[in-house]
PDB file of C-alpha atoms in Angstrom:
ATOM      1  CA  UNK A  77      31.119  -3.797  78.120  1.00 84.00           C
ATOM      2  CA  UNK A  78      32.382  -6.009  80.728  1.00 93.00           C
ATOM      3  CA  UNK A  79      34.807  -9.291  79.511  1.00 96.00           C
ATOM      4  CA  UNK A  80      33.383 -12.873  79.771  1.00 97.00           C
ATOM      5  CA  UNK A  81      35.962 -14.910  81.409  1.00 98.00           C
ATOM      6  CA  UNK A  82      35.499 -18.623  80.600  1.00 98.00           C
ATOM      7  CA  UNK A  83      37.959 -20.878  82.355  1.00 98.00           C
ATOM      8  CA  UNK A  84      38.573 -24.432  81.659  1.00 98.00           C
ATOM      9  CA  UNK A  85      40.956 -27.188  83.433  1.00 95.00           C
ATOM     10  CA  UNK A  86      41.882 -30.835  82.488  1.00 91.00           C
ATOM     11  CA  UNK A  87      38.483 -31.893  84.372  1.00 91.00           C
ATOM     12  CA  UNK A  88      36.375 -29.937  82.760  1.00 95.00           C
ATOM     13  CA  UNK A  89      34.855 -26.116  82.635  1.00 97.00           C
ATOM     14  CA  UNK A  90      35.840 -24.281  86.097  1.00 97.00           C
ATOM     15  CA  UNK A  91      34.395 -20.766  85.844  1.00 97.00           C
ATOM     16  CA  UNK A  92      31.959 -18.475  83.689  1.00 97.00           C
ATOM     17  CA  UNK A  93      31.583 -15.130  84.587  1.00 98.00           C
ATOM     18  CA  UNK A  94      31.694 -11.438  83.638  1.00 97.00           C
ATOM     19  CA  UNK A  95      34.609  -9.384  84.654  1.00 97.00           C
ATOM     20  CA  UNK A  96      35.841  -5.908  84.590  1.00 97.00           C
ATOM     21  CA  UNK A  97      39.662  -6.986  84.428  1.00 97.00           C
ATOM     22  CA  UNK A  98      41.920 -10.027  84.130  1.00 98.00           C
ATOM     23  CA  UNK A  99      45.205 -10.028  86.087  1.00 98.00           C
ATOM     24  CA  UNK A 100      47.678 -13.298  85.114  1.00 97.00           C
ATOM     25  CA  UNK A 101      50.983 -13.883  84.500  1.00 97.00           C
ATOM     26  CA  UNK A 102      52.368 -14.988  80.883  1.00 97.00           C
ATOM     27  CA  UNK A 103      55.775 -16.971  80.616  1.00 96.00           C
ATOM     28  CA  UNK A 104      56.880 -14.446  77.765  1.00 94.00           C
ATOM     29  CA  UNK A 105      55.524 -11.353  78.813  1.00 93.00           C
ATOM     30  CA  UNK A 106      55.246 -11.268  82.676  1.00 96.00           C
ATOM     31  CA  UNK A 107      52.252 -10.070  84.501  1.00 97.00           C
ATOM     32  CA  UNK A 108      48.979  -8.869  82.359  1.00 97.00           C
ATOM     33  CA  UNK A 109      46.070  -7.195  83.084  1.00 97.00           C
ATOM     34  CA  UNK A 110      43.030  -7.650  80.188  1.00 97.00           C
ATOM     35  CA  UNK A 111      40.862  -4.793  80.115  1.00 96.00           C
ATOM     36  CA  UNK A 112      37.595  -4.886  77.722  1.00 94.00           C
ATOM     37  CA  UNK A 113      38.781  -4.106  73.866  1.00 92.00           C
ATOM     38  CA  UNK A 114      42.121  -5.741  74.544  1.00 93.00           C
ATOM     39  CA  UNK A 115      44.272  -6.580  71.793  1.00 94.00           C
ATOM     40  CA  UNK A 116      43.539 -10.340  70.546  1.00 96.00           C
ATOM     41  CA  UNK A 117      46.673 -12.304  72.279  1.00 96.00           C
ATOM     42  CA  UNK A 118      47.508 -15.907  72.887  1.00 97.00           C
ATOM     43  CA  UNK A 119      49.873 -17.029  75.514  1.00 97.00           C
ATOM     44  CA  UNK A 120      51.675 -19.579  77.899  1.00 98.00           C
ATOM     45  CA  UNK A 121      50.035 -19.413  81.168  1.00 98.00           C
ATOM     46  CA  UNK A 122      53.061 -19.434  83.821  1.00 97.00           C
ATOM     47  CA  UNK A 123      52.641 -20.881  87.508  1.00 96.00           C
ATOM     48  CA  UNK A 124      50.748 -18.372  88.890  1.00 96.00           C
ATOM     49  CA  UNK A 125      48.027 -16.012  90.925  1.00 97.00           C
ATOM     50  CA  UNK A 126      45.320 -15.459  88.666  1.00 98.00           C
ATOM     51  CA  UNK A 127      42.744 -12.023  89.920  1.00 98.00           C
ATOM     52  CA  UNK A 128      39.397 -11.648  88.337  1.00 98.00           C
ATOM     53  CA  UNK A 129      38.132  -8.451  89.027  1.00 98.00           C
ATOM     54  CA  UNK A 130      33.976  -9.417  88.574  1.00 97.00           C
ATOM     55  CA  UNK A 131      31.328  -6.897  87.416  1.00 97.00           C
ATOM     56  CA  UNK A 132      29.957  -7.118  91.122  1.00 97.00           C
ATOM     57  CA  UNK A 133      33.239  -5.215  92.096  1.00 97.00           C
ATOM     58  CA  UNK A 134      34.554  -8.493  93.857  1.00 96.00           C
ATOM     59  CA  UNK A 135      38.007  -9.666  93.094  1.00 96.00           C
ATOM     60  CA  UNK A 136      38.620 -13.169  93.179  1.00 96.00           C
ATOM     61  CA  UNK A 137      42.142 -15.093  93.607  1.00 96.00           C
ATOM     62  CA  UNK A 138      43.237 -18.338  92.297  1.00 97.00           C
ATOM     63  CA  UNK A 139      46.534 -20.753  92.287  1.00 97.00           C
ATOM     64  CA  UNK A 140      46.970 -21.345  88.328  1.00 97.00           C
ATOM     65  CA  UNK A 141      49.075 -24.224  87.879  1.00 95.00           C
ATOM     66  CA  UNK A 142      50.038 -22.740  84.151  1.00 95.00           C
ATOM     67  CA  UNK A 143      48.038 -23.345  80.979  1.00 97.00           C
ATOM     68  CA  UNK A 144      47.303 -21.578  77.398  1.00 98.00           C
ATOM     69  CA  UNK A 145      45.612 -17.815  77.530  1.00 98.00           C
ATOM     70  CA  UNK A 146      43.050 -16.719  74.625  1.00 98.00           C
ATOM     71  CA  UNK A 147      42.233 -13.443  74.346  1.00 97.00           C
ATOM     72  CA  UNK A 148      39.578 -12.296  71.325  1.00 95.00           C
ATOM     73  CA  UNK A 149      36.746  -9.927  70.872  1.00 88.00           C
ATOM     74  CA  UNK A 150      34.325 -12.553  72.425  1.00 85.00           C
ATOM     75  CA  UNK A 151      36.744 -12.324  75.889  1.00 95.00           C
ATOM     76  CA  UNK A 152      39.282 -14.098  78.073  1.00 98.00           C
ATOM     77  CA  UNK A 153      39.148 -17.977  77.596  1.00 98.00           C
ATOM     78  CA  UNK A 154      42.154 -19.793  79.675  1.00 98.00           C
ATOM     79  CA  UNK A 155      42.723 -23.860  79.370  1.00 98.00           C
ATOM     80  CA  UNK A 156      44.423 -24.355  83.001  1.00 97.00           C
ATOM     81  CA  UNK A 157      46.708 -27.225  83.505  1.00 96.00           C
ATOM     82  CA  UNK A 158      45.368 -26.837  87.752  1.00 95.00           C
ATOM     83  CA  UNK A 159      43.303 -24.097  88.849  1.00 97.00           C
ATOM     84  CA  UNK A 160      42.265 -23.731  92.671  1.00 95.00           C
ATOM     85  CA  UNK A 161      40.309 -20.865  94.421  1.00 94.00           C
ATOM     86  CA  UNK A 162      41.876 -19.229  97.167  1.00 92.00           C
ATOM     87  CA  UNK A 163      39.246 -20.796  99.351  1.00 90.00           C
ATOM     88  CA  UNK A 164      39.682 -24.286  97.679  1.00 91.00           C
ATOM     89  CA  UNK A 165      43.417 -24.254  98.970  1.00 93.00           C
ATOM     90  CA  UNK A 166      44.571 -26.725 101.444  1.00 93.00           C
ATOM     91  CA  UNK A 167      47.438 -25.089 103.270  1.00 94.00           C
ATOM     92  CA  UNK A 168      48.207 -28.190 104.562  1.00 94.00           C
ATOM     93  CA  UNK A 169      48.699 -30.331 101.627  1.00 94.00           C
ATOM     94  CA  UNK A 170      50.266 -27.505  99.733  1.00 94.00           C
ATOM     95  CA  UNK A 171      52.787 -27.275 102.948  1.00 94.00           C
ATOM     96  CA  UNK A 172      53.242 -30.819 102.478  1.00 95.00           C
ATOM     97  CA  UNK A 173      53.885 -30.908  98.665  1.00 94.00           C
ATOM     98  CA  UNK A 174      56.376 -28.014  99.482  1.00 94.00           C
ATOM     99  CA  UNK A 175      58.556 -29.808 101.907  1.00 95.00           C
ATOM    100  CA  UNK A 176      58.000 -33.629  99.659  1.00 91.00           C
ATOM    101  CA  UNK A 177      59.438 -31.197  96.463  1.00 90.00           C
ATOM    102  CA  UNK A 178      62.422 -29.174  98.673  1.00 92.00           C
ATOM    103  CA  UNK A 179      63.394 -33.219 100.056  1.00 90.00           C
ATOM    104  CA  UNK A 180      63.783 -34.656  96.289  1.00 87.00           C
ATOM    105  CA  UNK A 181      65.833 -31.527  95.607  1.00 88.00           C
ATOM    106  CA  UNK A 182      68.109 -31.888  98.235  1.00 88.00           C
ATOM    107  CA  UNK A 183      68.286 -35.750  98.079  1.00 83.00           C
ATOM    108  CA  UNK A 184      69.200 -35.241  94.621  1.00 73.00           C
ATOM    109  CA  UNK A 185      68.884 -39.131  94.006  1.00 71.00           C
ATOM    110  CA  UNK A 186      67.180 -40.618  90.920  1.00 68.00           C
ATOM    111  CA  UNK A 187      65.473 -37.388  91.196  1.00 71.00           C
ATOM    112  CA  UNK A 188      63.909 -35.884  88.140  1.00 82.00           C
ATOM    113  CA  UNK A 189      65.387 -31.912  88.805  1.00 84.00           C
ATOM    114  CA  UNK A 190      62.912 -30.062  86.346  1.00 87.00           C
ATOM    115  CA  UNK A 191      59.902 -32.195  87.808  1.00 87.00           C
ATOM    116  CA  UNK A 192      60.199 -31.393  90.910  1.00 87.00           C
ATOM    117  CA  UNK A 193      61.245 -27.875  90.710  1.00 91.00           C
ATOM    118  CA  UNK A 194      57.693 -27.577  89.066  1.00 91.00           C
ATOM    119  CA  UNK A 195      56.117 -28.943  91.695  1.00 91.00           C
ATOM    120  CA  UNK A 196      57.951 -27.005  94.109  1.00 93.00           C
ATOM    121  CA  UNK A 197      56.959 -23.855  92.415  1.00 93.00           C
ATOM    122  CA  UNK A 198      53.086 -25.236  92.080  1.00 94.00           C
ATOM    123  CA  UNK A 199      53.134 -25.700  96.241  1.00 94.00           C
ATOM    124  CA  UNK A 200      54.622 -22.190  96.359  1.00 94.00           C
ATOM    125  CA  UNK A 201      52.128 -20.402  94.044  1.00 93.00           C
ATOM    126  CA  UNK A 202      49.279 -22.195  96.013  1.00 94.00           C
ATOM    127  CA  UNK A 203      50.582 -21.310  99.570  1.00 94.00           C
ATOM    128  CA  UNK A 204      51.349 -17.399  98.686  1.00 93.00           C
ATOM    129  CA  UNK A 205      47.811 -16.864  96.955  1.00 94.00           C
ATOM    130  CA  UNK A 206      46.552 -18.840  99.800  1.00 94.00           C
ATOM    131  CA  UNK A 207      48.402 -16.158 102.748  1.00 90.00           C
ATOM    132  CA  UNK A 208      48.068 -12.824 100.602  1.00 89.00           C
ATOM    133  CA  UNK A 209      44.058 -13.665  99.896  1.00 85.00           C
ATOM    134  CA  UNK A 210      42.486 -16.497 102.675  1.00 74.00           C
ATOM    135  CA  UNK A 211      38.945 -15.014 103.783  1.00 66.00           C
ATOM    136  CA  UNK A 212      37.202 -17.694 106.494  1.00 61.00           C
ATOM    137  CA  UNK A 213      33.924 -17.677 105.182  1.00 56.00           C
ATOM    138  CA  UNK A 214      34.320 -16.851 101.833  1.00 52.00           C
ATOM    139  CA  UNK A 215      33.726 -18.870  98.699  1.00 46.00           C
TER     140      UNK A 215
END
């Protein structure tokens, strides 16, 4: 029985499909992968690639910007703070947002440290999912 993945962000519901596995990373407990019959769980989404293996065999990548995890017997629900498909990624901006957040760091001026090492780590996440996973074509 596969897992229905239901994924949610601040703008609204994201994503509703069936999966055969759930890979994420969980500020307590590292990296996770949710198989069918897991063990119900609640966590703290960290910063993040998210993988959804689908029932079509297809695995699918996201940036996960951090967020709360569900886990029960009716499947995987996850309330994402920012969630972007692989595809959706602008390498651009996310270059960008990476240099903007390494600047503030090093200017170290009326700078906000824990802020912007968040939004360091956010460009990060979103350019490594974008280089290990980028298919031209795909959506």
């Amino acid at each position: 029985m596969p897992l229905k993945v239901n994924i949610s962000s601040k703008s609204g519901p994201y994503l509703e499909m069936y999966a055969k596995s759930v890979t994420i990373n969980l500020v307590e407990a590292g990296q996770i992968t949710i198989l069918p019959k897991h063990t119900p769980l609640i966590g703290v989404v960290d910063i993040s690639e998210l993988k959804i293996f689908g029932v079509d065999n297809i695995t699918r990548h996201f940036a996960i910007s951090g967020g709360v995890l569900k886990i029960s017997s009716d499947g995987v629900l996850i309330l994402a703070n920012a969630i972007e498909s692989v595809n959706d990624i602008d390498f651009a901006r996310a270059t960008r947002a990476k240099e903007r957040a390494e600047q503030r760091l090093q200017d170290k001026k009326d700078v906000d440290i824990k802020r912007a090492e968040a939004a360091l780590n956010r460009a990060l996440n979103r350019l490594n999912v974008y280089s290990k996973n980028f298919e031209p074509g795909k959506k």
